[in-house]
PDB file of C-alpha atoms in Angstrom:
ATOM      1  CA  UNK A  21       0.000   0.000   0.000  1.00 81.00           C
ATOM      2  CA  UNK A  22       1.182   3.349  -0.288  1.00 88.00           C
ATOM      3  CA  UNK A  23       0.125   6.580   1.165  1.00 92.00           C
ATOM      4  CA  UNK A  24       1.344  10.652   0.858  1.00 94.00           C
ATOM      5  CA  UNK A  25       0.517  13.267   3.884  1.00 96.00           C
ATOM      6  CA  UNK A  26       0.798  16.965   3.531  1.00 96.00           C
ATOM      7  CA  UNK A  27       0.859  18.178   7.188  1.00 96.00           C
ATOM      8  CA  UNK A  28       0.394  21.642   6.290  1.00 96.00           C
ATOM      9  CA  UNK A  29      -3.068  22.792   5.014  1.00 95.00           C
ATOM     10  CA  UNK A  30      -1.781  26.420   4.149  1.00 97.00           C
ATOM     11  CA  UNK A  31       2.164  27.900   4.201  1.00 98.00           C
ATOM     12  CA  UNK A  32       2.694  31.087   4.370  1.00 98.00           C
ATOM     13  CA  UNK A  33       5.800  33.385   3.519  1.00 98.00           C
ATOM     14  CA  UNK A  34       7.509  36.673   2.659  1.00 98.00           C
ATOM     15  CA  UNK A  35       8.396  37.424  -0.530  1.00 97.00           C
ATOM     16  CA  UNK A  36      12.528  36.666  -0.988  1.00 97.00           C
ATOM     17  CA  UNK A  37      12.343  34.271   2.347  1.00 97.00           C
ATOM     18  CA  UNK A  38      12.882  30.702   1.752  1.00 97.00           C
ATOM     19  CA  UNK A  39       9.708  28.049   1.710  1.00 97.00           C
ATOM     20  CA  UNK A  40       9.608  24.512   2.531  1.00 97.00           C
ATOM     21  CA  UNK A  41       6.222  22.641   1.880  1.00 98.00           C
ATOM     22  CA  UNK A  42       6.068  19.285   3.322  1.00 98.00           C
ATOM     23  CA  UNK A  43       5.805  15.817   2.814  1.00 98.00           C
ATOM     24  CA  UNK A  44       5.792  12.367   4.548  1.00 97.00           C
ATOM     25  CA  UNK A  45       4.733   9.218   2.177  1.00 96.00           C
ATOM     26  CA  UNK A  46       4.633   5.529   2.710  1.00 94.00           C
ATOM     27  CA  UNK A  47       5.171   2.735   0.225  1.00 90.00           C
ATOM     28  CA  UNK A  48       6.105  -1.028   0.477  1.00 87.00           C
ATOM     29  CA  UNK A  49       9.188  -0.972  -1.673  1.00 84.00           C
ATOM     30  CA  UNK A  50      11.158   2.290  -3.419  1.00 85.00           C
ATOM     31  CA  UNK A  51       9.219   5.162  -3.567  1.00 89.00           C
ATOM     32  CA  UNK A  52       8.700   7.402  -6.769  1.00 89.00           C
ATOM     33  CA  UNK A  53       7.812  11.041  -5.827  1.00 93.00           C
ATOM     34  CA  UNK A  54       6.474  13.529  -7.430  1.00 93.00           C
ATOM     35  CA  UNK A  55       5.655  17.640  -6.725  1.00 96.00           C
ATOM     36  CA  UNK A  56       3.072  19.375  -8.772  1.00 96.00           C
ATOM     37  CA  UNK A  57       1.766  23.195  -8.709  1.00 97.00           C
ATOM     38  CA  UNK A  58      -1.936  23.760  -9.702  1.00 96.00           C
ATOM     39  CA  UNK A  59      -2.866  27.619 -10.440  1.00 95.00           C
ATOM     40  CA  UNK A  60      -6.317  28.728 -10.195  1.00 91.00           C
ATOM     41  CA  UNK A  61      -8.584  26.968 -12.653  1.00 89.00           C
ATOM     42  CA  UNK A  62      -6.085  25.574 -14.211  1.00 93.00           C
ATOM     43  CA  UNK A  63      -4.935  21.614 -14.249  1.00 93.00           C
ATOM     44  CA  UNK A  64      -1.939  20.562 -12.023  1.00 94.00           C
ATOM     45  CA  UNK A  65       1.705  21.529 -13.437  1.00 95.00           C
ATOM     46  CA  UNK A  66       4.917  18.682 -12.521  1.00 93.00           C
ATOM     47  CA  UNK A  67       7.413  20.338 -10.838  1.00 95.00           C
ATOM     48  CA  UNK A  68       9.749  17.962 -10.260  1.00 94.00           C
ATOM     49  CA  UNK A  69      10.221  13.843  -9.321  1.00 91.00           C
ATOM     50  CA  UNK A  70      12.768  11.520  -7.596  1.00 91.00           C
ATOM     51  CA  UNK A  71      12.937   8.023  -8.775  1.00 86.00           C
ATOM     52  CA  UNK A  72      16.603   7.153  -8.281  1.00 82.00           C
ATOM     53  CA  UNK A  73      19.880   9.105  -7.514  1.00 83.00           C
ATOM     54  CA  UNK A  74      20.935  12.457  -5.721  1.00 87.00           C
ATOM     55  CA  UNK A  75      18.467  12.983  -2.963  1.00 91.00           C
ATOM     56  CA  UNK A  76      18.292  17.069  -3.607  1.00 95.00           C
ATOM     57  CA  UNK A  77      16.419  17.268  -7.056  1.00 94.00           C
ATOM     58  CA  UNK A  78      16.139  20.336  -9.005  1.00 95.00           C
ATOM     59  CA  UNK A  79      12.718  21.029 -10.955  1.00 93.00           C
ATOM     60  CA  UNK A  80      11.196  24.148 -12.612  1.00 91.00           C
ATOM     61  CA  UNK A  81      10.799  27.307 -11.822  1.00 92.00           C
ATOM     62  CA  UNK A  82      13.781  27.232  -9.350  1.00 95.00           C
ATOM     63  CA  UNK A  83      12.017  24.363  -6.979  1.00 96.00           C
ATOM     64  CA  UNK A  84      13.926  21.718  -5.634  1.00 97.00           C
ATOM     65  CA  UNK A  85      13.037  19.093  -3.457  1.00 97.00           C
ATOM     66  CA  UNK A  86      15.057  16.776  -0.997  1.00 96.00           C
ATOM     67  CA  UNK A  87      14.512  13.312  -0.711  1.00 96.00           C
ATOM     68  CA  UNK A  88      15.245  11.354   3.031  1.00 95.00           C
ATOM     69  CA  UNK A  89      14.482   7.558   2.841  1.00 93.00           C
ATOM     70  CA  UNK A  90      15.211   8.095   6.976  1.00 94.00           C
ATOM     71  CA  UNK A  91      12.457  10.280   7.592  1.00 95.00           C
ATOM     72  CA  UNK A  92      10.115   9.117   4.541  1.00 95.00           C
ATOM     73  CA  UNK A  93       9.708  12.637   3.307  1.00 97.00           C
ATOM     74  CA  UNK A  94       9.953  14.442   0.002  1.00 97.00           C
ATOM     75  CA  UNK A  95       9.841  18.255   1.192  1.00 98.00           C
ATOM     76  CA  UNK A  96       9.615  21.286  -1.929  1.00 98.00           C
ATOM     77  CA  UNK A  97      11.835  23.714  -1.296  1.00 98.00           C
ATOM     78  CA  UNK A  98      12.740  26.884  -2.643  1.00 97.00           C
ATOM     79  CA  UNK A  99      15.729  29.713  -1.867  1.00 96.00           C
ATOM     80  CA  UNK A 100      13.991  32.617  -2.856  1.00 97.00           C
ATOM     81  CA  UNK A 101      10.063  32.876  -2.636  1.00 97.00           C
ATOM     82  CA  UNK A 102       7.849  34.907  -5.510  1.00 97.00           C
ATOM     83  CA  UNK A 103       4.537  36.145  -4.983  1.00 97.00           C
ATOM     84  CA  UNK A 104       4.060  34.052  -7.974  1.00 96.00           C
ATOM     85  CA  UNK A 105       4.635  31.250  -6.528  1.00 97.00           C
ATOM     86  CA  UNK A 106       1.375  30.881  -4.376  1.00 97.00           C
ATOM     87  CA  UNK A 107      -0.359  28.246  -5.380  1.00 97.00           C
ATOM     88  CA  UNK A 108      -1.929  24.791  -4.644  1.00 96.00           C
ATOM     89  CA  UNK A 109       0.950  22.388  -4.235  1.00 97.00           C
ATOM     90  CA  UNK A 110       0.566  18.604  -4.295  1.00 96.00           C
ATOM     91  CA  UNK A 111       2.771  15.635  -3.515  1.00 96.00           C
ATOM     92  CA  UNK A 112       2.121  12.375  -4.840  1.00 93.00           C
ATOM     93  CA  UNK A 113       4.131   9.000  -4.720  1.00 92.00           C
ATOM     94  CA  UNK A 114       3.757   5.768  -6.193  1.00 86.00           C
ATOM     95  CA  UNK A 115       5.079   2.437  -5.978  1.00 81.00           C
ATOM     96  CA  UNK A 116       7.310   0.560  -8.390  1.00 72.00           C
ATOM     97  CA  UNK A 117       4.816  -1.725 -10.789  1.00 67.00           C
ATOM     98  CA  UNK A 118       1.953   0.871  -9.490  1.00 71.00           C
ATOM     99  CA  UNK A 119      -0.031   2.347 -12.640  1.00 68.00           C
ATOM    100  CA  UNK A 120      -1.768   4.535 -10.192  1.00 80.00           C
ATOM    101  CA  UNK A 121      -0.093   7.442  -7.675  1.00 85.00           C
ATOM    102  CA  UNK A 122      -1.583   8.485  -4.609  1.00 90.00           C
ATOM    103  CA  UNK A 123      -1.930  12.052  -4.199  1.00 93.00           C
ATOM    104  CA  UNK A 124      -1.540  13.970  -1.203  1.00 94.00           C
ATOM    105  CA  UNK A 125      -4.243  16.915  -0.354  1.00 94.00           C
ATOM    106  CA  UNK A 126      -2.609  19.398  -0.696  1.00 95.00           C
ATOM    107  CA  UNK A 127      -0.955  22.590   0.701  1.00 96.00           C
ATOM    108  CA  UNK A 128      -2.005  25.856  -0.113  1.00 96.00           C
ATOM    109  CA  UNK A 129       0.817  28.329  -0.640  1.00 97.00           C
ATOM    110  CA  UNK A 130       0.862  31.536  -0.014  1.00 97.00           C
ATOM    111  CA  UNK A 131       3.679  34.114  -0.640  1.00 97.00           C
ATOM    112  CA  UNK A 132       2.925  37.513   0.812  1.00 96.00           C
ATOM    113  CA  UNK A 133       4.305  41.090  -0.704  1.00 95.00           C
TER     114      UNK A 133
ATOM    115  CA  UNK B 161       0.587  22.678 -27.872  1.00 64.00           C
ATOM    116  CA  UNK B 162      -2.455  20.883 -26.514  1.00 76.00           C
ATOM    117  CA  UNK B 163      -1.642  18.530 -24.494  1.00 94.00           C
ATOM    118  CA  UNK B 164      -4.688  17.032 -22.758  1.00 96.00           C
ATOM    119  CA  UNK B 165      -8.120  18.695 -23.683  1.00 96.00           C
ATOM    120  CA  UNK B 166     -11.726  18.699 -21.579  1.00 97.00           C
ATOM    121  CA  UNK B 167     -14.807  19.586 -22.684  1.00 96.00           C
ATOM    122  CA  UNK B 168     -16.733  20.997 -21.508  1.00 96.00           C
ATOM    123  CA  UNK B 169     -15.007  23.430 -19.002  1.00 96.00           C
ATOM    124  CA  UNK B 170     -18.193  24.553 -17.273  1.00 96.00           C
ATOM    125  CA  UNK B 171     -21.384  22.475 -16.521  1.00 96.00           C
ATOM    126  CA  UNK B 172     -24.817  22.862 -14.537  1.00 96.00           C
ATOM    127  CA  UNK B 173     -27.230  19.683 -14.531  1.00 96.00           C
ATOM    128  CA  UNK B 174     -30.150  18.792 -12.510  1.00 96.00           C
ATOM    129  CA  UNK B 175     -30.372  15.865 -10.525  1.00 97.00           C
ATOM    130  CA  UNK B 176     -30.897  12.973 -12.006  1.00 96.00           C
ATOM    131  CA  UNK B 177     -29.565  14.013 -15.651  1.00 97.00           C
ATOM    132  CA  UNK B 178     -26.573  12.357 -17.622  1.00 96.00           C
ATOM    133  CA  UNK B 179     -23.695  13.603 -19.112  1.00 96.00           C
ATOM    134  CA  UNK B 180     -20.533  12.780 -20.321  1.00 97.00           C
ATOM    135  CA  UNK B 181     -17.060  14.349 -19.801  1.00 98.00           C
ATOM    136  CA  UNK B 182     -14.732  14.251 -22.916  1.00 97.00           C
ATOM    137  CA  UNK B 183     -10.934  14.155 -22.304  1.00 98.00           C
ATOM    138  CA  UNK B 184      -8.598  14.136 -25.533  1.00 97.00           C
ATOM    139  CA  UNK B 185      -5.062  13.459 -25.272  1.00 96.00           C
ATOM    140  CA  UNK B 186      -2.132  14.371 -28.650  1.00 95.00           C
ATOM    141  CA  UNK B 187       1.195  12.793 -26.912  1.00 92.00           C
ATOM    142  CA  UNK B 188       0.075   9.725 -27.372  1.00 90.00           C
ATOM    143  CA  UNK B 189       0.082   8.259 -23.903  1.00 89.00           C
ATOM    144  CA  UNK B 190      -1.285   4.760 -22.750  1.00 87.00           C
ATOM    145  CA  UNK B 191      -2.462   5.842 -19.739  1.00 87.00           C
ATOM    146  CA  UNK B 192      -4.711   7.729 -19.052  1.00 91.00           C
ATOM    147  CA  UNK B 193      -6.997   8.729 -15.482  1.00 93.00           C
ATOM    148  CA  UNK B 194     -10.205  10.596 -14.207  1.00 97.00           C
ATOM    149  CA  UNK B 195     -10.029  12.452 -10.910  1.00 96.00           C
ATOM    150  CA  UNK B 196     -12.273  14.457  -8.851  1.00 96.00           C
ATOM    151  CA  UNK B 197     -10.617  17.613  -7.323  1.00 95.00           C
ATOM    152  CA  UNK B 198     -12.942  18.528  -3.611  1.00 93.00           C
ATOM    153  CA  UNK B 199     -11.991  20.634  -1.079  1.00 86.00           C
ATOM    154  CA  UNK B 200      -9.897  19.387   1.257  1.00 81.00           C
ATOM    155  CA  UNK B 201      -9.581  16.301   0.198  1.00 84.00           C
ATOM    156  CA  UNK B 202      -7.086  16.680  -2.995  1.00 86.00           C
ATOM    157  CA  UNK B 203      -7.241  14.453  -5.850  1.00 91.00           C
ATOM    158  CA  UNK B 204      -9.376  11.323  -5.851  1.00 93.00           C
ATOM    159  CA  UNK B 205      -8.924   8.481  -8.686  1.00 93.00           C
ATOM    160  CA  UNK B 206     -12.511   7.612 -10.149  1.00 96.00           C
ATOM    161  CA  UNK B 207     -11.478   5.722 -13.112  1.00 95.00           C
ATOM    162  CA  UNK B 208      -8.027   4.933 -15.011  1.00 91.00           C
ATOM    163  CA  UNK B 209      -7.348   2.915 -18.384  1.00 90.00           C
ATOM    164  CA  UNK B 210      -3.658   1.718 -18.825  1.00 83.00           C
ATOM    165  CA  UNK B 211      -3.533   1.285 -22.109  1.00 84.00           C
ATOM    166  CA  UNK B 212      -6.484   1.264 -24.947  1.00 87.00           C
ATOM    167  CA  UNK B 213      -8.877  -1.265 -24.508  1.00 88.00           C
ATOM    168  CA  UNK B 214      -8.896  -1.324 -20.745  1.00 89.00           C
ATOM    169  CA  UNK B 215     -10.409   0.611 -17.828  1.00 93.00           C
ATOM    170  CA  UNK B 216     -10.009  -0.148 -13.919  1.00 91.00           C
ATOM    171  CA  UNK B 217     -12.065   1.304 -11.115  1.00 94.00           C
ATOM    172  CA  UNK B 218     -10.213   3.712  -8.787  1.00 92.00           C
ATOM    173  CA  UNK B 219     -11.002   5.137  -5.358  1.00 90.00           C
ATOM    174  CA  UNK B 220     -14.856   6.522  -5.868  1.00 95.00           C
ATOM    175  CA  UNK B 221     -16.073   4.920  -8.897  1.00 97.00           C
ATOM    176  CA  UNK B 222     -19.445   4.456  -7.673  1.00 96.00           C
ATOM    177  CA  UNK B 223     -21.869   6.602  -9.993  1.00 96.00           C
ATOM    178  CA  UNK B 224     -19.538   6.784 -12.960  1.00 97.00           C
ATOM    179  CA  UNK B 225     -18.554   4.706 -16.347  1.00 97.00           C
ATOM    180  CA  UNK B 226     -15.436   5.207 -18.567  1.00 97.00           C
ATOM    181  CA  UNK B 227     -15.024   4.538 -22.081  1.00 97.00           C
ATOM    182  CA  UNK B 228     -11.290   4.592 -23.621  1.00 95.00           C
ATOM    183  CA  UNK B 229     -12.823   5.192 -26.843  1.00 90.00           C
ATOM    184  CA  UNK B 230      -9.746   4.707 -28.742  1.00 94.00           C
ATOM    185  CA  UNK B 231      -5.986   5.841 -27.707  1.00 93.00           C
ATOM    186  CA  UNK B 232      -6.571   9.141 -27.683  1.00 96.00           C
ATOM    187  CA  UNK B 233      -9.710   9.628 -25.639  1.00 97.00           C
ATOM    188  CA  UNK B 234     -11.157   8.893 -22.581  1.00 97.00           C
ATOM    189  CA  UNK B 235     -14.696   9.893 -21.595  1.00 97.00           C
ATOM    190  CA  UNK B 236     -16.218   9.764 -18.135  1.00 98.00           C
ATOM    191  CA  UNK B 237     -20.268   9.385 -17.903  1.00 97.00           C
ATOM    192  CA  UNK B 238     -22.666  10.547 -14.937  1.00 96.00           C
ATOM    193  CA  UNK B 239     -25.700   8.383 -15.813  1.00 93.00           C
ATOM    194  CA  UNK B 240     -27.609   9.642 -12.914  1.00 96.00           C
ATOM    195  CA  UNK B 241     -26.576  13.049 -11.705  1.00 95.00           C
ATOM    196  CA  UNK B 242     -26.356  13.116  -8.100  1.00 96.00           C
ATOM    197  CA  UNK B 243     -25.390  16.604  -5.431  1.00 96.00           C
ATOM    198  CA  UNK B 244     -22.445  14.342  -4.243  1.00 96.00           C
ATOM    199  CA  UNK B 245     -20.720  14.520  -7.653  1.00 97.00           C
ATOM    200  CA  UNK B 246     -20.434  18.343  -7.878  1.00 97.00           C
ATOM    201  CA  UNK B 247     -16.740  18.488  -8.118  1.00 97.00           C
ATOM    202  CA  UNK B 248     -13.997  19.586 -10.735  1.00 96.00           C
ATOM    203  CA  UNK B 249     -12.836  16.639 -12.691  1.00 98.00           C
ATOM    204  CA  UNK B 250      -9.691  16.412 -14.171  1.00 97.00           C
ATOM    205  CA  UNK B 251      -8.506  13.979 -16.920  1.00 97.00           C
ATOM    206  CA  UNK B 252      -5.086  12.945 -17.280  1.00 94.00           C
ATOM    207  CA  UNK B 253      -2.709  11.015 -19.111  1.00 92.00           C
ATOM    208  CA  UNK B 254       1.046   9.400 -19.154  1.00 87.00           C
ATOM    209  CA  UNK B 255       3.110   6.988 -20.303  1.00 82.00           C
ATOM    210  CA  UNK B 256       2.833   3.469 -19.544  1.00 66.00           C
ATOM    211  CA  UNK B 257       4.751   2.637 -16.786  1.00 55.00           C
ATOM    212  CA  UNK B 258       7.462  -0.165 -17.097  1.00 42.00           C
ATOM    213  CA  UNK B 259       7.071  -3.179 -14.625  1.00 40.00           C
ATOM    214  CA  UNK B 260      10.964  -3.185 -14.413  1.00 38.00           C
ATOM    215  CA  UNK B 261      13.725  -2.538 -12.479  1.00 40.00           C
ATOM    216  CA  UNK B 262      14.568   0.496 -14.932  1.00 45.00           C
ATOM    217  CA  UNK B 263      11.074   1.937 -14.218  1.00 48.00           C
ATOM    218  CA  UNK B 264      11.693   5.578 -15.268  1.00 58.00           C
ATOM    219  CA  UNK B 265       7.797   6.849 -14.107  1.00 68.00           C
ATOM    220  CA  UNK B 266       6.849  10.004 -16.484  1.00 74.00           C
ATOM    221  CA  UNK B 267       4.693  12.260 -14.457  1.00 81.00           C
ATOM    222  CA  UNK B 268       1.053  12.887 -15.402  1.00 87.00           C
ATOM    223  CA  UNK B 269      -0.357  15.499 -18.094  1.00 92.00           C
ATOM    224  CA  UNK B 270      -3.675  17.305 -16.759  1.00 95.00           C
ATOM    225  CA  UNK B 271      -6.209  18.924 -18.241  1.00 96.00           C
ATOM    226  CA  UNK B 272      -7.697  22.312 -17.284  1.00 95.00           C
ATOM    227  CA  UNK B 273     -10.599  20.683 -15.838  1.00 96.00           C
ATOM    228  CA  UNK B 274     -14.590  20.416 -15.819  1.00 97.00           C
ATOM    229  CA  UNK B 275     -16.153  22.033 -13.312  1.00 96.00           C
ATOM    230  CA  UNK B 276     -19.247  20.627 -12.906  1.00 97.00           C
ATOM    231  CA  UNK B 277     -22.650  21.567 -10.573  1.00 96.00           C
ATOM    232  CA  UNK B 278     -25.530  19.368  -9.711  1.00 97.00           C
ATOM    233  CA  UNK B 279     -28.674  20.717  -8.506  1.00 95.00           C
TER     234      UNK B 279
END
């Protein structure tokens, strides 16, 4: 079985500050993780994904995540926040020989002027 | 560049009505998915096809059918229009996965969605 929490409904930050957006996931073999951005009324964006290697992985729009097979997380991070940037952020993972991910519920976000 | 394509985007029925959701797909992906987006509770799979000619039930399929009509499309049908299935549904696709150890998982294409409204 696998399973993805976001902990945080809503993050908020100051423009320029660094953000972190969590997550924790659970699978029975290696995980495959994935971060995706959703804008408003729009479909969700990939980001980024880890399926084997360096544990810090670089994605778009200057988002990188780091992967800890210790602590079973996946957490989005980024230097330099935008107001841009706020947005509906979802994790998902999925197993090895898994068609389907599961999808976390989402954190909302938001990057104050 | 289309991508993956939904029609319609916006929707009102009454209870009890049908419709169906059309998805379209040009990167020609074997996969391809139906979620429902409600608050709170992120992304739930109704229905997903893994290649042409098949279709699997996900985690709420109860009030839906699926048709993978052909490699490119992938419709979703309310038969009976219920309040519980107001929602925005998303379709998406990807490439097949590989059942081996090289397993290099592509990430999922969404469309814009269909926000739909049941009275």
């Amino acid at each position: 079985a696998q399973s993805v929490a976001q902990p945080e409904d809503q993050v908020n930050v100051a423009e320029g500050n660094p953000l972190t957006v969590k997550c924790t996931y659970s699978v029975s073999g290696n995980p495959y993780l994935f971060w995706y951005v959703q804008y408003p009324n729009r479909g969700l964006q990939f980001l980024l994904k880890y399926i084997t290697g360096d544990n810090l992985v670089k994605g778009s729009y200057g988002f990188e995540a780091e992967f800890n097979k210790s602590q079973t997380s996946f957490h989005l991070k980024k230097p330099s926040a935008l107001v841009s940037d706020s947005a509906l952020y979802f994790c998902a993972v999925r197993d090895m020989g898994s068609y389907i991910p599961t999808f976390g519920r989402g954190t909302s976000l938001i990057v104050h002027p | 560049n289309a991508g993956v394509t939904q029609t319609p985007k916006f929707q009102v029925l009454k209870t009890g009505q049908s419709m169906t959701l059309q998805c379209a797909q040009d990167m020609n992906h074997n996969s391809m998915y139906w979620y429902r987006q409600d608050p709170g509770m992120g992304l739930r799979l109704i229905y997903y096809s893994a290649s042409e000619g098949t279709t699997d039930k996900g985690e709420v399929p109860n009030g839906y059918n699926v048709s993978r009509l052909n490699k490119r499309e992938f419709s979703l049908r309310l038969e009976s229009a219920a309040p519980s299935q107001t929602s925005v549904y998303f379709c998406a696709s990807s490439e097949a996965p590989l059942l081996t150890t090289q397993g290099d998982f592509q990430p999922q294409h969404f469309g814009d969605g269909t926000r739909l409204s049941i009275l």
